[in-house]
Amino acid sequence: MNWEDTPEEAAFREQVAAFVAEHFPAAYRPDPAAEHSLEPEDVWGYNWPADRLSEDPDRREGARRWAAALAERGWITPHWPAEYGGAGLPAALEFVLQEEMMRARVPTVNGIGAFLLGPTVLAEGTDAQRAEHLPPIARGERTWAQGFSEPESGSDLASVRTRAVRDGDDYVVNGQKVWTSLGQYADWLFVLVRTDPDAHRHKGLTFLLVDTATEGVTVRPITDLRGDAPFAEVFFDDARVPVANRVGEENRGWYVAMTALSFERAGIGATVKFEHALSSLVDYVNSDAAKPYLRPDTAVLRQEIARRYAEVRVLYNLARYTVSTQAAGGVAGYEASVNQLFGAELAGRIARTGAKAFGAFAELWQRTDSPMNAAFTHLRLDSVAATFLGGTTEIQRNVIATRGLGLPRS
């Protein structure tokens, strides 16, 4: 494959940069302390759903104005067809758009609805479902969260126990979901429920779309070990969900869910996030502000930073390879697991490299009077989650071994 931009891609980069400079609201400043970068795809946009509901009027209005500007060009959902509010961009140009926005540190918008739920409804939904749900996502007016994980059923989706029982034109849903990223800000959820408890565990599941305002649905934020609340738990207590909100056939939800997960992004966000972290570390280490905190053995630190930079470029090339596969009409299979595994473990290595620069000062938790505002202290804890978000590292290795290398399962 060609690792360089084509003339079309290079011109589009310039177009995106000019658009951001002209249209990003000057008063809109996403709060870095509230930017839970657990989801690597949306570096500065992950918390956009919270920004649109913020108590800060500048942040709230800025989030909405930025969404409107992107929506006018179809850039909230750049790969969707124009009839549903997209721009119909090919995979390579969508990649360029995401990369340039992240490098400019401006939010992408409506992430999980745009890149997971929307393509799933396009592929598996009805015409009525497309007409109802896709345009509000493309306009930045409706946000979504994913309701797959449950207590004791995290990466093993086939063990879902939330029940849905058919009652006329409704399903009556009871159960609990957990680790629902930004669920407290979502207008709608897409969930896996068990509709046939006697069937094989993969064959008794159904994929439902649930309005969070439905009676019997309760969303509670979960505070993590940093004291932040990037996710929520969701309870269903006799919640009635219309059968019309079912995507695909009853008891065939496993296959719809696998369709959804096949639309995971290439991982360009992780690359940009890590580049920003390393560049900021280098700038700080070379500044006078670092002198009270910096360890004296900087030669070792320089070597570690160089290794991390090389690894970040590897991650970037993995992302480009995934996009090139998609652009050629293929589907990223085990390669997506390679990307996920490498990025998750690289997050931890970068966090440890940053912490080593400051020795005992890396234990300071407070943002004030700490080196780099304790950025790497927080990143060390953040990076732990990267090893199980989107599938644990053990699962990723199994996928690479069996699907990529053809090794036996036992």
CSV table of C-alpha atoms in Angstrom, one decimal:
chain,number,residue,atom,x,y,z
A,1,MET,CA,0.0,0.0,0.0
A,2,ASN,CA,1.0,3.7,-0.4
A,3,TRP,CA,1.6,5.3,3.0
A,4,GLU,CA,1.6,8.8,1.5
A,5,ASP,CA,-1.4,11.0,0.9
A,6,THR,CA,-2.8,11.0,-2.7
A,7,PRO,CA,-3.2,14.4,-4.2
A,8,GLU,CA,-6.9,14.2,-3.4
A,9,GLU,CA,-6.2,13.4,0.3
A,10,ALA,CA,-3.6,16.2,0.6
A,11,ALA,CA,-6.1,18.7,-0.8
A,12,PHE,CA,-8.8,17.5,1.5
A,13,ARG,CA,-6.5,18.0,4.5
A,14,GLU,CA,-6.1,21.6,3.6
A,15,GLN,CA,-9.8,21.9,3.2
A,16,VAL,CA,-10.5,20.5,6.7
A,17,ALA,CA,-7.8,22.7,8.3
A,18,ALA,CA,-9.4,25.8,6.7
A,19,PHE,CA,-12.9,24.7,7.8
A,20,VAL,CA,-11.8,24.3,11.4
A,21,ALA,CA,-10.0,27.6,11.5
A,22,GLU,CA,-13.1,29.4,10.2
A,23,HIS,CA,-15.9,27.6,11.9
A,24,PHE,CA,-14.8,26.3,15.3
A,25,PRO,CA,-16.5,28.6,17.9
A,26,ALA,CA,-13.9,30.7,19.6
A,27,ALA,CA,-15.6,30.5,23.0
A,28,TYR,CA,-15.9,26.7,23.0
A,29,ARG,CA,-13.3,25.1,25.2
A,30,PRO,CA,-13.9,21.5,26.1
A,31,ASP,CA,-12.7,21.0,29.7
A,32,PRO,CA,-9.5,18.9,29.6
A,33,ALA,CA,-10.0,17.6,33.1
A,34,ALA,CA,-13.5,16.3,32.0
A,35,GLU,CA,-12.2,14.7,28.8
A,36,HIS,CA,-12.3,11.1,29.7
A,37,SER,CA,-10.0,9.7,27.0
A,38,LEU,CA,-10.8,6.1,27.7
A,39,GLU,CA,-12.2,5.8,24.2
A,40,PRO,CA,-9.1,6.4,22.0
A,41,GLU,CA,-11.0,7.2,18.8
A,42,ASP,CA,-12.3,10.6,20.0
A,43,VAL,CA,-9.4,12.4,21.6
A,44,TRP,CA,-11.0,15.8,22.3
A,45,GLY,CA,-14.5,14.8,21.2
A,46,TYR,CA,-15.2,11.9,23.6
A,47,ASN,CA,-16.9,14.2,26.1
A,48,TRP,CA,-18.9,16.2,23.5
A,49,PRO,CA,-22.2,14.6,24.7
A,50,ALA,CA,-21.5,16.1,28.2
A,51,ASP,CA,-20.5,19.4,26.7
A,52,ARG,CA,-23.8,19.7,24.9
A,53,LEU,CA,-25.6,19.4,28.3
A,54,SER,CA,-23.0,21.4,30.3
A,55,GLU,CA,-24.0,24.0,32.9
A,56,ASP,CA,-21.4,26.3,31.4
A,57,PRO,CA,-23.3,28.3,28.8
A,58,ASP,CA,-20.3,28.9,26.6
A,59,ARG,CA,-19.4,25.3,26.5
A,60,ARG,CA,-23.0,24.2,25.9
A,61,GLU,CA,-23.6,26.7,23.1
A,62,GLY,CA,-20.2,26.0,21.6
A,63,ALA,CA,-20.8,22.3,21.4
A,64,ARG,CA,-24.2,22.8,19.7
A,65,ARG,CA,-22.8,25.4,17.2
A,66,TRP,CA,-19.9,23.2,16.3
A,67,ALA,CA,-22.2,20.3,15.7
A,68,ALA,CA,-24.4,22.4,13.5
A,69,ALA,CA,-21.3,23.5,11.4
A,70,LEU,CA,-20.2,19.9,11.0
A,71,ALA,CA,-23.7,18.8,10.2
A,72,GLU,CA,-24.1,21.3,7.4
A,73,ARG,CA,-21.2,19.6,5.5
A,74,GLY,CA,-22.3,16.1,6.6
A,75,TRP,CA,-19.1,15.7,8.6
A,76,ILE,CA,-20.7,14.4,11.8
A,77,THR,CA,-21.4,11.2,9.8
A,78,PRO,CA,-18.9,11.6,6.9
A,79,HIS,CA,-19.2,8.1,5.5
A,80,TRP,CA,-23.0,7.9,5.5
A,81,PRO,CA,-25.0,8.5,2.3
A,82,ALA,CA,-26.3,12.1,1.8
A,83,GLU,CA,-29.9,11.0,2.1
A,84,TYR,CA,-29.4,10.4,5.8
A,85,GLY,CA,-27.3,13.5,6.5
A,86,GLY,CA,-23.8,12.2,5.6
A,87,ALA,CA,-21.2,13.3,3.1
A,88,GLY,CA,-20.7,10.0,1.4
A,89,LEU,CA,-16.9,10.2,1.9
A,90,PRO,CA,-14.7,7.2,1.1
A,91,ALA,CA,-12.9,5.5,4.0
A,92,ALA,CA,-9.6,7.3,3.2
A,93,LEU,CA,-11.0,10.8,3.3
A,94,GLU,CA,-13.0,10.0,6.5
A,95,PHE,CA,-9.7,9.0,8.0
A,96,VAL,CA,-8.1,12.3,7.0
A,97,LEU,CA,-11.1,14.2,8.4
A,98,GLN,CA,-10.8,12.5,11.8
A,99,GLU,CA,-7.0,12.9,11.9
A,100,GLU,CA,-7.0,16.6,11.1
A,101,MET,CA,-9.7,17.4,13.6
A,102,MET,CA,-7.9,15.5,16.3
A,103,ARG,CA,-4.6,17.2,15.5
A,104,ALA,CA,-6.4,20.5,15.8
A,105,ARG,CA,-7.8,19.4,19.1
A,106,VAL,CA,-11.4,20.1,18.2
A,107,PRO,CA,-14.2,17.7,19.0
A,108,THR,CA,-15.5,15.1,16.7
A,109,VAL,CA,-19.2,14.8,17.4
A,110,ASN,CA,-21.7,12.1,18.3
A,111,GLY,CA,-19.1,9.3,18.2
A,112,ILE,CA,-20.8,6.1,19.1
A,113,GLY,CA,-24.1,7.0,17.3
A,114,ALA,CA,-22.2,8.0,14.2
A,115,PHE,CA,-19.6,5.2,13.9
A,116,LEU,CA,-21.3,2.2,15.5
A,117,LEU,CA,-25.1,2.5,15.8
A,118,GLY,CA,-25.7,4.4,12.5
A,119,PRO,CA,-23.8,2.0,10.2
A,120,THR,CA,-25.5,-0.9,12.0
A,121,VAL,CA,-29.0,0.5,11.3
A,122,LEU,CA,-27.9,1.2,7.7
A,123,ALA,CA,-26.9,-2.4,7.3
A,124,GLU,CA,-29.5,-4.3,9.4
A,125,GLY,CA,-32.4,-1.9,10.2
A,126,THR,CA,-35.7,-1.2,8.5
A,127,ASP,CA,-36.5,1.9,6.4
A,128,ALA,CA,-38.6,3.2,9.2
A,129,GLN,CA,-35.7,2.9,11.7
A,130,ARG,CA,-33.3,4.6,9.3
A,131,ALA,CA,-35.7,7.5,8.8
A,132,GLU,CA,-36.3,7.9,12.5
A,133,HIS,CA,-32.8,7.5,14.0
A,134,LEU,CA,-30.2,8.5,11.4
A,135,PRO,CA,-31.0,12.1,10.6
A,136,PRO,CA,-31.0,13.2,14.3
A,137,ILE,CA,-27.6,11.6,14.7
A,138,ALA,CA,-26.2,13.3,11.6
A,139,ARG,CA,-27.5,16.7,12.9
A,140,GLY,CA,-25.9,16.2,16.3
A,141,GLU,CA,-29.3,16.2,18.0
A,142,ARG,CA,-29.5,12.6,19.4
A,143,THR,CA,-26.7,10.8,21.2
A,144,TRP,CA,-26.3,7.1,21.8
A,145,ALA,CA,-24.6,4.7,24.2
A,146,GLN,CA,-23.9,1.0,23.9
A,147,GLY,CA,-25.6,-1.3,26.4
A,148,PHE,CA,-23.7,-4.6,26.0
A,149,SER,CA,-21.6,-5.3,29.1
A,150,GLU,CA,-23.3,-6.6,32.3
A,151,PRO,CA,-22.1,-7.6,35.7
A,152,GLU,CA,-20.2,-10.8,35.2
A,153,SER,CA,-20.7,-10.4,31.4
A,154,GLY,CA,-18.1,-8.0,30.2
A,155,SER,CA,-16.1,-9.2,27.2
A,156,ASP,CA,-18.2,-12.4,27.1
A,157,LEU,CA,-21.3,-10.9,25.4
A,158,ALA,CA,-22.9,-14.3,24.8
A,159,SER,CA,-23.5,-14.6,28.6
A,160,VAL,CA,-25.9,-11.6,28.6
A,161,ARG,CA,-28.7,-12.2,31.1
A,162,THR,CA,-30.9,-9.1,30.8
A,163,ARG,CA,-34.3,-10.5,29.8
A,164,ALA,CA,-36.9,-9.3,27.3
A,165,VAL,CA,-40.3,-11.0,27.1
A,166,ARG,CA,-42.6,-10.4,24.2
A,167,ASP,CA,-46.0,-8.9,25.3
A,168,GLY,CA,-48.1,-7.9,22.3
A,169,ASP,CA,-46.3,-5.0,20.5
A,170,ASP,CA,-43.7,-4.6,23.2
A,171,TYR,CA,-40.8,-6.3,24.9
A,172,VAL,CA,-40.8,-6.1,28.7
A,173,VAL,CA,-37.2,-5.7,29.7
A,174,ASN,CA,-35.6,-6.5,33.1
A,175,GLY,CA,-32.0,-6.6,34.0
A,176,GLN,CA,-28.8,-4.4,34.3
A,177,LYS,CA,-26.1,-3.1,32.1
A,178,VAL,CA,-22.8,-1.7,33.4
A,179,TRP,CA,-19.7,0.3,32.2
A,180,THR,CA,-21.9,2.1,29.7
A,181,SER,CA,-19.6,4.9,28.4
A,182,LEU,CA,-21.2,8.3,28.9
A,183,GLY,CA,-24.6,6.6,29.4
A,184,GLN,CA,-25.8,9.4,31.7
A,185,TYR,CA,-25.6,11.8,28.7
A,186,ALA,CA,-27.3,9.5,26.1
A,187,ASP,CA,-30.7,10.0,24.6
A,188,TRP,CA,-30.9,6.4,23.4
A,189,LEU,CA,-29.2,3.1,24.0
A,190,PHE,CA,-28.7,0.1,21.8
A,191,VAL,CA,-28.8,-3.1,24.0
A,192,LEU,CA,-28.4,-6.8,23.7
A,193,VAL,CA,-31.1,-8.7,25.6
A,194,ARG,CA,-31.9,-12.4,26.0
A,195,THR,CA,-35.3,-13.4,24.5
A,196,ASP,CA,-34.9,-17.2,24.5
A,197,PRO,CA,-33.3,-18.5,27.7
A,198,ASP,CA,-33.4,-22.1,26.5
A,199,ALA,CA,-31.5,-21.5,23.2
A,200,HIS,CA,-27.8,-21.8,22.7
A,201,ARG,CA,-26.3,-18.7,24.4
A,202,HIS,CA,-25.4,-17.1,21.1
A,203,LYS,CA,-28.8,-17.8,19.5
A,204,GLY,CA,-31.2,-16.4,22.1
A,205,LEU,CA,-30.2,-12.8,22.0
A,206,THR,CA,-32.0,-9.8,20.4
A,207,PHE,CA,-30.8,-6.3,19.6
A,208,LEU,CA,-33.1,-3.4,20.8
A,209,LEU,CA,-33.1,0.4,20.5
A,210,VAL,CA,-34.2,1.9,23.8
A,211,ASP,CA,-35.2,5.5,24.6
A,212,THR,CA,-33.5,6.4,27.9
A,213,ALA,CA,-36.7,8.4,28.9
A,214,THR,CA,-38.7,5.1,28.9
A,215,GLU,CA,-40.4,4.4,32.1
A,216,GLY,CA,-38.5,1.7,34.0
A,217,VAL,CA,-35.1,2.7,32.7
A,218,THR,CA,-32.8,4.2,35.3
A,219,VAL,CA,-29.3,5.4,34.5
A,220,ARG,CA,-26.8,6.0,37.3
A,221,PRO,CA,-23.2,7.4,36.8
A,222,ILE,CA,-20.3,5.3,38.1
A,223,THR,CA,-17.4,7.0,39.7
A,224,ASP,CA,-14.0,5.5,38.7
A,225,LEU,CA,-10.8,5.3,40.7
A,226,ARG,CA,-9.8,8.9,39.6
A,227,GLY,CA,-13.0,10.3,41.0
A,228,ASP,CA,-14.5,10.9,37.6
A,229,ALA,CA,-17.7,9.4,36.1
A,230,PRO,CA,-17.0,8.4,32.4
A,231,PHE,CA,-19.6,5.7,32.4
A,232,ALA,CA,-22.8,4.5,34.0
A,233,GLU,CA,-24.9,1.5,35.0
A,234,VAL,CA,-28.4,1.1,33.5
A,235,PHE,CA,-31.3,-0.7,35.2
A,236,PHE,CA,-34.4,-2.0,33.4
A,237,ASP,CA,-37.4,-2.6,35.6
A,238,ASP,CA,-40.4,-3.8,33.5
A,239,ALA,CA,-39.4,-1.3,30.8
A,240,ARG,CA,-41.6,-1.6,27.8
A,241,VAL,CA,-39.7,-1.3,24.5
A,242,PRO,CA,-41.7,-1.5,21.2
A,243,VAL,CA,-41.1,-4.4,19.0
A,244,ALA,CA,-40.6,-1.9,16.2
A,245,ASN,CA,-37.4,-1.0,18.0
A,246,ARG,CA,-35.9,-4.4,17.3
A,247,VAL,CA,-33.0,-4.4,14.8
A,248,GLY,CA,-32.9,-7.7,12.9
A,249,GLU,CA,-34.8,-10.8,13.8
A,250,GLU,CA,-35.7,-11.9,17.3
A,251,ASN,CA,-33.0,-14.3,18.7
A,252,ARG,CA,-30.6,-13.1,16.0
A,253,GLY,CA,-29.2,-10.2,17.9
A,254,TRP,CA,-25.7,-11.8,18.3
A,255,TYR,CA,-25.2,-11.3,14.5
A,256,VAL,CA,-26.4,-7.7,14.6
A,257,ALA,CA,-24.1,-7.0,17.5
A,258,MET,CA,-21.1,-8.5,15.6
A,259,THR,CA,-22.1,-6.2,12.6
A,260,ALA,CA,-22.0,-3.2,15.0
A,261,LEU,CA,-18.6,-4.2,16.4
A,262,SER,CA,-17.2,-4.6,12.9
A,263,PHE,CA,-17.5,-0.9,12.5
A,264,GLU,CA,-14.9,-0.1,15.1
A,265,ARG,CA,-12.6,2.7,14.0
A,266,ALA,CA,-9.1,2.3,12.8
A,267,GLY,CA,-7.5,3.8,15.9
A,268,ILE,CA,-6.2,7.1,14.5
A,269,GLY,CA,-7.4,8.8,17.7
A,270,ALA,CA,-5.0,6.8,19.9
A,271,THR,CA,-2.1,7.8,17.6
A,272,VAL,CA,-2.8,11.5,17.9
A,273,LYS,CA,-3.4,11.3,21.6
A,274,PHE,CA,-0.1,9.6,22.2
A,275,GLU,CA,1.7,12.0,19.9
A,276,HIS,CA,0.3,14.9,21.8
A,277,ALA,CA,1.3,13.3,25.1
A,278,LEU,CA,4.9,12.7,24.0
A,279,SER,CA,5.3,16.1,22.4
A,280,SER,CA,4.0,17.8,25.6
A,281,LEU,CA,6.4,15.8,27.7
A,282,VAL,CA,9.4,16.8,25.5
A,283,ASP,CA,8.5,20.5,25.6
A,284,TYR,CA,8.0,20.4,29.4
A,285,VAL,CA,11.2,18.5,30.1
A,286,ASN,CA,13.2,21.1,28.1
A,287,SER,CA,11.5,24.0,30.0
A,288,ASP,CA,12.6,25.8,33.2
A,289,ALA,CA,9.4,24.7,34.8
A,290,ALA,CA,10.5,21.1,34.9
A,291,LYS,CA,13.7,21.6,36.8
A,292,PRO,CA,12.3,21.3,40.3
A,293,TYR,CA,10.7,18.0,39.4
A,294,LEU,CA,12.9,16.3,36.8
A,295,ARG,CA,15.0,13.3,37.5
A,296,PRO,CA,18.7,13.8,36.9
A,297,ASP,CA,19.3,10.7,34.6
A,298,THR,CA,17.8,12.3,31.5
A,299,ALA,CA,19.8,10.2,29.1
A,300,VAL,CA,17.7,7.1,29.9
A,301,LEU,CA,14.6,9.2,29.5
A,302,ARG,CA,15.6,10.4,26.0
A,303,GLN,CA,16.1,6.8,24.9
A,304,GLU,CA,12.6,5.8,26.3
A,305,ILE,CA,10.9,8.7,24.6
A,306,ALA,CA,12.6,7.8,21.3
A,307,ARG,CA,11.3,4.2,21.6
A,308,ARG,CA,7.8,5.5,22.3
A,309,TYR,CA,7.9,7.8,19.3
A,310,ALA,CA,8.8,4.8,17.1
A,311,GLU,CA,6.0,2.8,18.6
A,312,VAL,CA,3.5,5.6,17.9
A,313,ARG,CA,4.5,5.6,14.3
A,314,VAL,CA,3.9,1.8,14.2
A,315,LEU,CA,0.4,2.4,15.6
A,316,TYR,CA,-0.2,5.1,13.0
A,317,ASN,CA,0.8,2.7,10.2
A,318,LEU,CA,-1.5,0.0,11.6
A,319,ALA,CA,-4.4,2.5,11.5
A,320,ARG,CA,-3.5,3.4,7.9
A,321,TYR,CA,-3.4,-0.3,6.9
A,322,THR,CA,-6.8,-0.9,8.4
A,323,VAL,CA,-8.3,2.1,6.5
A,324,SER,CA,-6.6,0.9,3.2
A,325,THR,CA,-8.2,-2.5,3.7
A,326,GLN,CA,-11.6,-0.8,4.1
A,327,ALA,CA,-11.0,1.4,1.2
A,328,ALA,CA,-10.3,-1.6,-1.0
A,329,GLY,CA,-13.7,-3.1,0.0
A,330,GLY,CA,-12.4,-5.4,2.7
A,331,VAL,CA,-13.3,-5.8,6.4
A,332,ALA,CA,-10.7,-5.5,9.1
A,333,GLY,CA,-10.6,-8.8,10.9
A,334,TYR,CA,-7.8,-9.9,13.2
A,335,GLU,CA,-5.9,-6.7,12.1
A,336,ALA,CA,-8.3,-4.7,14.3
A,337,SER,CA,-7.3,-6.8,17.2
A,338,VAL,CA,-3.6,-6.2,16.5
A,339,ASN,CA,-4.4,-2.5,16.5
A,340,GLN,CA,-6.4,-2.7,19.7
A,341,LEU,CA,-3.8,-4.7,21.5
A,342,PHE,CA,-0.8,-2.7,20.4
A,343,GLY,CA,-2.5,0.6,21.2
A,344,ALA,CA,-3.7,-0.5,24.7
A,345,GLU,CA,-0.3,-1.7,25.8
A,346,LEU,CA,1.4,1.3,24.3
A,347,ALA,CA,-0.8,3.5,26.4
A,348,GLY,CA,0.6,1.9,29.5
A,349,ARG,CA,4.2,2.2,28.3
A,350,ILE,CA,3.8,5.9,27.5
A,351,ALA,CA,2.2,6.5,30.9
A,352,ARG,CA,5.2,4.8,32.6
A,353,THR,CA,7.7,6.7,30.5
A,354,GLY,CA,6.1,10.0,31.6
A,355,ALA,CA,6.0,9.0,35.2
A,356,LYS,CA,9.7,8.0,35.2
A,357,ALA,CA,10.6,11.5,34.1
A,358,PHE,CA,9.5,12.8,37.5
A,359,GLY,CA,10.3,10.1,39.9
A,360,ALA,CA,8.5,10.5,43.2
A,361,PHE,CA,6.8,13.6,41.9
A,362,ALA,CA,4.8,11.4,39.5
A,363,GLU,CA,2.8,10.3,42.6
A,364,LEU,CA,1.3,13.8,43.0
A,365,TRP,CA,-2.4,13.6,42.1
A,366,GLN,CA,-3.6,17.1,42.3
A,367,ARG,CA,-3.6,19.1,39.1
A,368,THR,CA,-2.1,22.2,40.7
A,369,ASP,CA,1.6,22.4,41.8
A,370,SER,CA,2.4,19.1,40.0
A,371,PRO,CA,4.6,18.5,37.0
A,372,MET,CA,2.5,18.8,33.8
A,373,ASN,CA,-0.6,19.2,36.0
A,374,ALA,CA,-0.3,15.5,36.9
A,375,ALA,CA,-1.1,14.5,33.4
A,376,PHE,CA,1.0,11.4,33.4
A,377,THR,CA,-0.2,10.4,36.9
A,378,HIS,CA,-3.8,10.4,35.6
A,379,LEU,CA,-2.7,8.7,32.4
A,380,ARG,CA,-1.2,5.8,34.3
A,381,LEU,CA,-4.6,5.0,35.9
A,382,ASP,CA,-6.4,5.7,32.6
A,383,SER,CA,-4.1,3.3,30.7
A,384,VAL,CA,-5.2,0.4,33.0
A,385,ALA,CA,-8.7,0.6,31.5
A,386,ALA,CA,-7.3,0.4,27.9
A,387,THR,CA,-6.3,-3.2,28.5
A,388,PHE,CA,-9.9,-4.3,28.7
A,389,LEU,CA,-12.0,-1.7,26.9
A,390,GLY,CA,-13.3,-3.0,23.6
A,391,GLY,CA,-12.2,-6.6,24.6
A,392,THR,CA,-9.5,-7.7,27.0
A,393,THR,CA,-5.9,-8.1,25.9
A,394,GLU,CA,-6.4,-11.9,26.4
A,395,ILE,CA,-9.3,-11.9,24.0
A,396,GLN,CA,-7.3,-9.9,21.4
A,397,ARG,CA,-4.4,-12.3,21.6
A,398,ASN,CA,-6.8,-15.3,21.1
A,399,VAL,CA,-8.3,-13.6,18.0
A,400,ILE,CA,-4.9,-12.9,16.6
A,401,ALA,CA,-3.8,-16.4,17.3
A,402,THR,CA,-6.8,-18.2,15.9
A,403,ARG,CA,-8.0,-15.9,13.1
A,404,GLY,CA,-4.7,-14.3,12.1
A,405,LEU,CA,-2.1,-17.1,12.6
A,406,GLY,CA,-4.4,-20.1,12.2
A,407,LEU,CA,-3.4,-21.6,15.5
A,408,PRO,CA,-5.7,-24.2,17.2
A,409,ARG,CA,-7.9,-23.1,20.0
A,410,SER,CA,-6.5,-25.7,22.4
